[in-house]
XYZ file of C-alpha atoms in Angstrom:
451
model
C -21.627 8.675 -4.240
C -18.689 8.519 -2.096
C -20.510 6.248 0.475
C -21.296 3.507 -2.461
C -17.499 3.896 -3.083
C -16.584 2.624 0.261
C -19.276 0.449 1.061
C -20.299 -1.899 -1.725
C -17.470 -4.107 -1.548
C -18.497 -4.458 2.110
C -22.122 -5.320 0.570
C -20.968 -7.664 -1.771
C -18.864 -9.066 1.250
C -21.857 -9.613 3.424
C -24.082 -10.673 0.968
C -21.700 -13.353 -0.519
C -20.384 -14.463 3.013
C -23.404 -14.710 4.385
C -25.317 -16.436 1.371
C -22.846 -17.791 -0.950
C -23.145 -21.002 -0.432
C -27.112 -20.725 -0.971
C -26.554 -18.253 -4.083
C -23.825 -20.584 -5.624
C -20.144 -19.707 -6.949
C -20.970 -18.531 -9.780
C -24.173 -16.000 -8.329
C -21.208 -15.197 -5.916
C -18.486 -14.224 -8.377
C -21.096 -11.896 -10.150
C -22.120 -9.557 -7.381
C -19.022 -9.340 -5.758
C -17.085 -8.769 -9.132
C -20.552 -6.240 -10.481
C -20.363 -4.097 -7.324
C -16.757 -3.695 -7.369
C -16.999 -2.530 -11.388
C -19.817 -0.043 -10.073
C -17.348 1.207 -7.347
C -14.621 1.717 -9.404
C -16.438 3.562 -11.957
C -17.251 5.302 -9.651
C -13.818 6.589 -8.508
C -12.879 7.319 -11.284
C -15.680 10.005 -11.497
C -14.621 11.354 -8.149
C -11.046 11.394 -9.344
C -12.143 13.726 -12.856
C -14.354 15.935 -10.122
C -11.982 16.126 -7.569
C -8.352 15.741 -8.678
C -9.302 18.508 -11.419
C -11.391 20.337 -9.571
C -9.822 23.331 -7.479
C -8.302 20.913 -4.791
C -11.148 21.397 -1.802
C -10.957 18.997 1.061
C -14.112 17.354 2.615
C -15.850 15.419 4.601
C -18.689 12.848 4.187
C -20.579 12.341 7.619
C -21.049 8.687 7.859
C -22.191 8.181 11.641
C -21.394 9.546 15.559
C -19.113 6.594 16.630
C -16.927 7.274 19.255
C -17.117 9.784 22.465
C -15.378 9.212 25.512
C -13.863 11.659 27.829
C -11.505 14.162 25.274
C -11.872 11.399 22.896
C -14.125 11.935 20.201
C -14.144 9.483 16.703
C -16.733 10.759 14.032
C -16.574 8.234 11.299
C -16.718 10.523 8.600
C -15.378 10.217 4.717
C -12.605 13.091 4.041
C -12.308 13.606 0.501
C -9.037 15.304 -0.943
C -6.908 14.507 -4.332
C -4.911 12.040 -2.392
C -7.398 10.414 -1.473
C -9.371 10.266 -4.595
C -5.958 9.137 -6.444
C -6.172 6.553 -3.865
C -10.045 5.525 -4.787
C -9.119 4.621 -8.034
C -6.053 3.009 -7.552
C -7.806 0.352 -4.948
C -10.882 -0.133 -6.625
C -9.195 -0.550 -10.585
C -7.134 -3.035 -9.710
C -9.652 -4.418 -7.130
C -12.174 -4.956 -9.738
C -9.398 -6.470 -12.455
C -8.982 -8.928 -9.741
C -12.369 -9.871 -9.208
C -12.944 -10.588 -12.975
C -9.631 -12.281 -13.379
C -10.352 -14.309 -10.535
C -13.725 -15.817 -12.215
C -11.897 -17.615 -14.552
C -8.618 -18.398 -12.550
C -10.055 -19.453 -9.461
C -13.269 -21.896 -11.265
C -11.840 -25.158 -10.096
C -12.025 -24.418 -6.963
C -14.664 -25.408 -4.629
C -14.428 -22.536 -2.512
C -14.944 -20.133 -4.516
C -17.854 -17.801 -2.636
C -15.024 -17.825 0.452
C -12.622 -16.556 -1.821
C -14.567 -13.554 -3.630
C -16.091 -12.747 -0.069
C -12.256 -12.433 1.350
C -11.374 -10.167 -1.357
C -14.717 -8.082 -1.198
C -13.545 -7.769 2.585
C -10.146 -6.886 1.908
C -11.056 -4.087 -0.751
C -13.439 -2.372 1.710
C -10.456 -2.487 4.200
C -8.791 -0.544 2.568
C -11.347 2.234 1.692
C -11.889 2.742 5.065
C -8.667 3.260 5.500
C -7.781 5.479 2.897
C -10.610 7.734 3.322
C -10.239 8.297 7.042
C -10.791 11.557 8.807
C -9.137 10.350 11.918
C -6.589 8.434 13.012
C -8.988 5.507 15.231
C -10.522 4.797 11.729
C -7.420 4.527 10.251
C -6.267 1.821 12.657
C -9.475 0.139 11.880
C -8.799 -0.074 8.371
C -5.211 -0.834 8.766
C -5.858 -4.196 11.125
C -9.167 -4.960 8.901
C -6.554 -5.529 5.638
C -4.530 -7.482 7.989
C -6.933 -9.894 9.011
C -8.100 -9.792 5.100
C -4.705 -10.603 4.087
C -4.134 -13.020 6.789
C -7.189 -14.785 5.485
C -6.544 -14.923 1.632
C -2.778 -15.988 2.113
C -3.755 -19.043 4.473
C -7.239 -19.516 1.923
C -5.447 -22.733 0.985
C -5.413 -24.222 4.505
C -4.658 -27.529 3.959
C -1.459 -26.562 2.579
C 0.934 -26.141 5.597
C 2.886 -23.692 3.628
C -0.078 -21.616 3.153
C -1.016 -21.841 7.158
C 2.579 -20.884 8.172
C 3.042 -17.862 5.201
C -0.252 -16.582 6.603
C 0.463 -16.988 10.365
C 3.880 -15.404 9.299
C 2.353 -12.156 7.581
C 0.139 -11.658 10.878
C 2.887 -12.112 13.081
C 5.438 -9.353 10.846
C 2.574 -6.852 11.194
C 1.722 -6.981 14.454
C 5.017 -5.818 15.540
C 4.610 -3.160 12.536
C 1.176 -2.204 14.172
C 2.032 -1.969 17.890
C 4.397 0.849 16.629
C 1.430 2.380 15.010
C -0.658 2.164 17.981
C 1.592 3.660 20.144
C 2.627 7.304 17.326
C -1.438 7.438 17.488
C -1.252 7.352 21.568
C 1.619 10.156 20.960
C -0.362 12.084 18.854
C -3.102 12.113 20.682
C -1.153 13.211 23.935
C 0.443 15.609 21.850
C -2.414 17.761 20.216
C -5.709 16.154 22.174
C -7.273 15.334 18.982
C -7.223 12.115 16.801
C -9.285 14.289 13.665
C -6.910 14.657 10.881
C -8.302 18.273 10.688
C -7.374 19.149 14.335
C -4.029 17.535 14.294
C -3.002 19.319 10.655
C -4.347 22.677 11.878
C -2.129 22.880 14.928
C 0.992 21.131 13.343
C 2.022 24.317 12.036
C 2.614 26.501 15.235
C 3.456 22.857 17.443
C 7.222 23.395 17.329
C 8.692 26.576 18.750
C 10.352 28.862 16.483
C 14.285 28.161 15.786
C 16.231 29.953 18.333
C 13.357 29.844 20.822
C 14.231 28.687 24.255
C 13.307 24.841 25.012
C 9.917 24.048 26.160
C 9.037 21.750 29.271
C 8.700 18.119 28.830
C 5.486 17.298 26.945
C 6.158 13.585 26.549
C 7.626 10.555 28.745
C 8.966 7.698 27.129
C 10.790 4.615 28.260
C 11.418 7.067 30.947
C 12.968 9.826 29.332
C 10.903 13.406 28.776
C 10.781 14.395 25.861
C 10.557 18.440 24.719
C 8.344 18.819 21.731
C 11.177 18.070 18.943
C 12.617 15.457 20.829
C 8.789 14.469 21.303
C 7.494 14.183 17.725
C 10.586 12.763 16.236
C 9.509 9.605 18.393
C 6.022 9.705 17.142
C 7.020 10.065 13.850
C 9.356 7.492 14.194
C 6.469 4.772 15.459
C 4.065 5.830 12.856
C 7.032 5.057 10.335
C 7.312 1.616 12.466
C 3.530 0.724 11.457
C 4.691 1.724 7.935
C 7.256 -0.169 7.258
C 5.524 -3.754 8.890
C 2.756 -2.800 6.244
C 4.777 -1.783 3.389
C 7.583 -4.728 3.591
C 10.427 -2.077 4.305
C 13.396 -3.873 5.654
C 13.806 -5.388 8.478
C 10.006 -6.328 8.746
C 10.144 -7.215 5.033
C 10.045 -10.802 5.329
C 6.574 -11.889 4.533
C 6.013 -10.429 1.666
C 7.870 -13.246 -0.159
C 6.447 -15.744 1.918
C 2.634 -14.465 1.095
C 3.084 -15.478 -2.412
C 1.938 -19.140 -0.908
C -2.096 -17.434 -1.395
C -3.430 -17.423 -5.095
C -2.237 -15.150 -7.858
C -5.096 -12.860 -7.526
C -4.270 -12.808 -4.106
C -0.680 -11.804 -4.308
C -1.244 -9.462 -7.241
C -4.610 -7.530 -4.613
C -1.293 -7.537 -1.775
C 1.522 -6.439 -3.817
C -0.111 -3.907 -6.070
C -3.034 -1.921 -4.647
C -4.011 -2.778 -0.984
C -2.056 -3.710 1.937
C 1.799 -2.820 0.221
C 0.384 0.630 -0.058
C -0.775 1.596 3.168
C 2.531 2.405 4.456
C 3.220 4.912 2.110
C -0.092 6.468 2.248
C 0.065 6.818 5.733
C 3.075 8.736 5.830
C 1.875 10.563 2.958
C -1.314 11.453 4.840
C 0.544 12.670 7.987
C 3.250 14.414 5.991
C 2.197 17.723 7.634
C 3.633 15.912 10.977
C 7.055 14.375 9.275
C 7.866 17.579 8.000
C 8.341 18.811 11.785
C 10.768 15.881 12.285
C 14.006 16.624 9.782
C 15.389 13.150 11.774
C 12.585 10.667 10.846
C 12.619 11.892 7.344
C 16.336 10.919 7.301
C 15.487 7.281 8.996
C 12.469 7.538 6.250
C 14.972 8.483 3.170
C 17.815 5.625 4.645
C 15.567 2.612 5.239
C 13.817 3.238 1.892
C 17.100 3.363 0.256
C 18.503 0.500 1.243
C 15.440 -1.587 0.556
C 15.484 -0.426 -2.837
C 18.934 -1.969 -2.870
C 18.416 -5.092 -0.592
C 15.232 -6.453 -2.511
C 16.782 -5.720 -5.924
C 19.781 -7.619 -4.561
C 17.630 -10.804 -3.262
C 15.597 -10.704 -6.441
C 18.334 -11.360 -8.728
C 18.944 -15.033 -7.349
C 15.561 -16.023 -7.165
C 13.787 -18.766 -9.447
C 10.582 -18.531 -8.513
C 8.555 -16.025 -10.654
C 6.013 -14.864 -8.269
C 8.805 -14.167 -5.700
C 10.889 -12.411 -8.215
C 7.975 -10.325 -8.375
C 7.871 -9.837 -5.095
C 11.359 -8.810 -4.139
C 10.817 -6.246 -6.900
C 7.425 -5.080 -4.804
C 9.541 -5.154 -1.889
C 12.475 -2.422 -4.101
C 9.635 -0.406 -5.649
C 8.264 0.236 -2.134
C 11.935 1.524 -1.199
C 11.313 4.442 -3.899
C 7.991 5.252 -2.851
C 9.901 6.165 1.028
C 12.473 7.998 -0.588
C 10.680 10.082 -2.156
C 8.876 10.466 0.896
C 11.912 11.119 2.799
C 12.751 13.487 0.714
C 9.942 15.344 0.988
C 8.609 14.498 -2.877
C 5.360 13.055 -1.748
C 3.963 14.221 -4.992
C 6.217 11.880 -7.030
C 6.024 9.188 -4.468
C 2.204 8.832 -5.187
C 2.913 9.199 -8.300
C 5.189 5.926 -8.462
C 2.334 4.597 -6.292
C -0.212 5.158 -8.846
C 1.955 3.585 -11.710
C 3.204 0.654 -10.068
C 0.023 -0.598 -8.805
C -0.981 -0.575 -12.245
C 2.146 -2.645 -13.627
C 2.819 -4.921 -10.968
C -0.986 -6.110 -11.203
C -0.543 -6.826 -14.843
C 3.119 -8.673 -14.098
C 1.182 -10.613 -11.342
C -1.634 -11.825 -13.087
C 0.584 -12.146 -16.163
C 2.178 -14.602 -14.349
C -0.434 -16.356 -13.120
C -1.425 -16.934 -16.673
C 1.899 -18.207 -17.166
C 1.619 -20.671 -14.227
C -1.518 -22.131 -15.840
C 0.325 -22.571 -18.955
C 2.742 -24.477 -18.006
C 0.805 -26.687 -15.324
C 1.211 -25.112 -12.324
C 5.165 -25.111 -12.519
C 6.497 -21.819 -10.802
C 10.491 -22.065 -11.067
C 11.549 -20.244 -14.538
C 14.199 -22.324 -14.810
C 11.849 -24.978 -16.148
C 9.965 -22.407 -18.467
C 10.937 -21.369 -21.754
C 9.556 -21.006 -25.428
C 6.243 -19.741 -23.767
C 5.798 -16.881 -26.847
C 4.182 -19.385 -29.147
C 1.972 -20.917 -26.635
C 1.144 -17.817 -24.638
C 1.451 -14.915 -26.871
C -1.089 -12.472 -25.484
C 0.075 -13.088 -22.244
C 4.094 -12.534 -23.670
C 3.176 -9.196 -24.937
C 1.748 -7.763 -21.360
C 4.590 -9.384 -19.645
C 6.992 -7.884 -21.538
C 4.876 -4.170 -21.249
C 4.961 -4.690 -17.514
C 8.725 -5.385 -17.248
C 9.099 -2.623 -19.567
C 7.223 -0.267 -17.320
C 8.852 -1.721 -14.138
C 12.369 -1.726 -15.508
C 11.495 2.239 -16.569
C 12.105 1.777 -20.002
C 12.292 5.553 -21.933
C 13.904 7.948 -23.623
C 15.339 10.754 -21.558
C 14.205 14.324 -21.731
C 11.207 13.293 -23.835
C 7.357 12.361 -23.737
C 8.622 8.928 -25.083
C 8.329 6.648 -22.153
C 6.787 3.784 -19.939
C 4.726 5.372 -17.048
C 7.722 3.501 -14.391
C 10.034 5.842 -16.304
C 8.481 9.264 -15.555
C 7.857 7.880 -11.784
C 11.028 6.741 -11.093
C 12.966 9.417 -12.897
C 10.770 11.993 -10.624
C 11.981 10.101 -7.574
C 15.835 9.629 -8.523
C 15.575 13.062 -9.335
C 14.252 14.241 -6.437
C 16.680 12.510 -4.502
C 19.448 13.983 -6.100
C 18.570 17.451 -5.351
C 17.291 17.213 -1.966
C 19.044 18.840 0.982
C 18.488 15.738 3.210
C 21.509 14.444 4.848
C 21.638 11.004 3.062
C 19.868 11.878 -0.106
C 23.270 11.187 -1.795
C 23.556 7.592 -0.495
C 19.565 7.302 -1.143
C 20.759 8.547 -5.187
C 23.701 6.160 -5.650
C 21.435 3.290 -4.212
C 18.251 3.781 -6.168
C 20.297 3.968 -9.734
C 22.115 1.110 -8.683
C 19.103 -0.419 -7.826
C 17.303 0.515 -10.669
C 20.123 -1.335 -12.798
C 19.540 -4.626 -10.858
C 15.849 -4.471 -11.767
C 16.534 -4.136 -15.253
C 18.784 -7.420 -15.268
């Protein structure tokens, strides 16, 4: 089961990429959008066995891959509540894409190209959620940046398009040679790139408080580094990859810009897949953070004042799908506090609910778009409830839901209310050094979403 999970949007990519143009769009729309239903159905049964099961972890054997010297890369499935909650999360809104998609996307005559990219993209991100090591993880992480890099610039006679794609590429690279580099660390650290390994010896890697300082286990830009001094770097270059990924300021800048791609596009990006990795990551590795009380605190600042920064930019915008986007760019800024914080629970949590939001405000307002002819600055909108009025309702339940609408210290709520309330929360009672600034921020920036 978990194998047809992970690799049927790869079938439907290689089936439609290979033969769409024999099979025809509409042949093409079917199997990629029928085998992405399948796989999410799917998850969802893995989520009821697993997530409420007793909590086991696991691994799938998928093949021996790679074995050189202490190196050794099994590519293997490892199945745990996180990344079950992940599972459904990509393939829900994957497969709401895919239908949406078949009627949004039917004037255009590249439509097999399109549903192949996003087949692509999907199975990207599988592989990377459900990696057992950190190699497959990197594979997974550069395969949805070459998928996103694709579906943003699928418009390529549009300059725009070309330089918003190029743009993206360019942002995450510098993200990703950070990454590289913490999984070099880690490796030279524990000798091991299994998730398994790496977790099991986390525990006794730093010495004891107290303990006299160890030798040098780590050179970098010339300095050696003792253990602490060791995996705070690391940390702090895995958190590098995360924040090109996730949009977290200063490498935030092309998440506006990728809004040039199609709405089904930008609602796969912002909700579900590539926005996401960043925060899984650091949620996967959080047995490594933990030994690093300094990157959490770079973790909990950065993600603060993102929150604030996007909500900021957001508020002078006119464009809809980059008013959406900022607010991508603020929810993201939660998601690492909480993180920071060391509430990955309720950071996953907010992960769950805003992929499940911002997809509806995304294609909501692609719907929009249609409406009224393709015209994206709201300033030109207005009186769209008559015209529109399915469409008006699940706008206003996704603003609602993003803006947290509910009723304190009841069950009366949207799900953004019980997400960011546990993240606010938890940022208000944590013992981190800049949890305070972190709290003032996020209710401040919580107030600039609601405008």
């Amino acid at each position: 089961m978990y194998q047809a999970i992970v690799f049927l949007p790869l079938l439907g990519f290689l089936i439609v990429g290979l033969f769409g143009t024999s099979l025809g769009a509409k042949a093409s729309e079917y199997i990629t959008s029928g085998l992405l239903v399948i796989s999410a159905v799917l998850s969802w049964v893995a989520f009821f066995a697993v997530g409420f099961g007793e909590g086991e972890v696991f691994t799938v054997p998928v093949l021996r891959w790679i074995q050189s010297g202490g190196l050794e890369a099994a590519w293997a499935l490892r199945i745990d509540t996180l990344t079950v909650v992940m599972l459904v999360v990509v393939n829900t809104v994957s497969a709401l894409v895919h239908i949406y998609s078949i009627g949004y996307m039917h004037h255009d005559p590249n439509r097999p190209r399109f549903f192949a990219y996003l087949s692509l993209f999907t199975f990207a991100m599988l592989m990377l959620v459900t990696a057992d090591n950190l190699v497959q993880m990197f594979f997974g992480w550069e395969g949805v940046g070459l998928a996103s890099y694709l579906l943003i610039g699928f418009w390529y006679k549009k300059p725009s398009a070309n330089a918003a794609a190029i743009k993206a590429f360019i942002v995450n690279r510098v993200g990703d040679f950070g990454f590289a580099l913490g999984i070099f660390g880690v490796f030279v650290l524990f000798g091991s790139v299994n998730l398994g390994t790496i977790f099991a010896n986390a525990a006794t890697f730093i010495p004891a408080e107290g303990a006299p300082e160890g030798a040098a286990v780590l050179t970098f830009l010339g300095y050696a580094l003792d253990k602490q001094a060791a995996m705070t770097v690391v940390c702090l270059l895995l958190f590098m990859g995360a924040m090109g990924k996730s949009a977290q300021v200063p490498l935030h800048t092309w998440l506006p810009d990728a809004m040039e791609g199609p709405t089904p596009v930008s609602a796969l990006i912002h909700a579900a897949t590539m926005v996401t990795a960043g925060v899984f990551m650091l949620a996967r590795l959080s047995p490594l953070f933990e030994l690093s009380h300094s990157a959490l605190i770079v973790v909990t600042f950065i993600g603060a004042f993102t929150a604030f920064f996007a909500a900021t930019v957001g508020l002078v915008q006119n464009d809809i799908k980059r008013v959406i986007a900022y607010s991508t760019c603020s929810q993201l800024g939660y998601m690492f506090v909480a993180l920071g914080v060391g509430a990955y629970g309720a950071a996953i949590f907010h992960l769950f609910t805003h992929a499940f939001f911002k997809a509806l405000l995304f294609l909501g307002s692609g719907s929009v778009i249609h409406a009224v002819s393709d015209e994206q600055d709201m300033r030109r909108m207005g009186g769209l409830r008559t015209l529109i009025p399915k469409t008006y309702w699940m706008m206003v339940i996704g603003t609602l839901a993003l803006t947290g609408v509910g009723i304190p210290v009841t069950v009366i709520g949207t799900a953004g209310f019980f997400s960011k309330d546990a993240i606010i929360e938890s940022a208000f009672a944590a013992h981190n050094p800049v949890a305070g600034l972190a709290f003032v921020l996020l209710v401040v920036a919580a107030c600039f979403t609601s405008f």
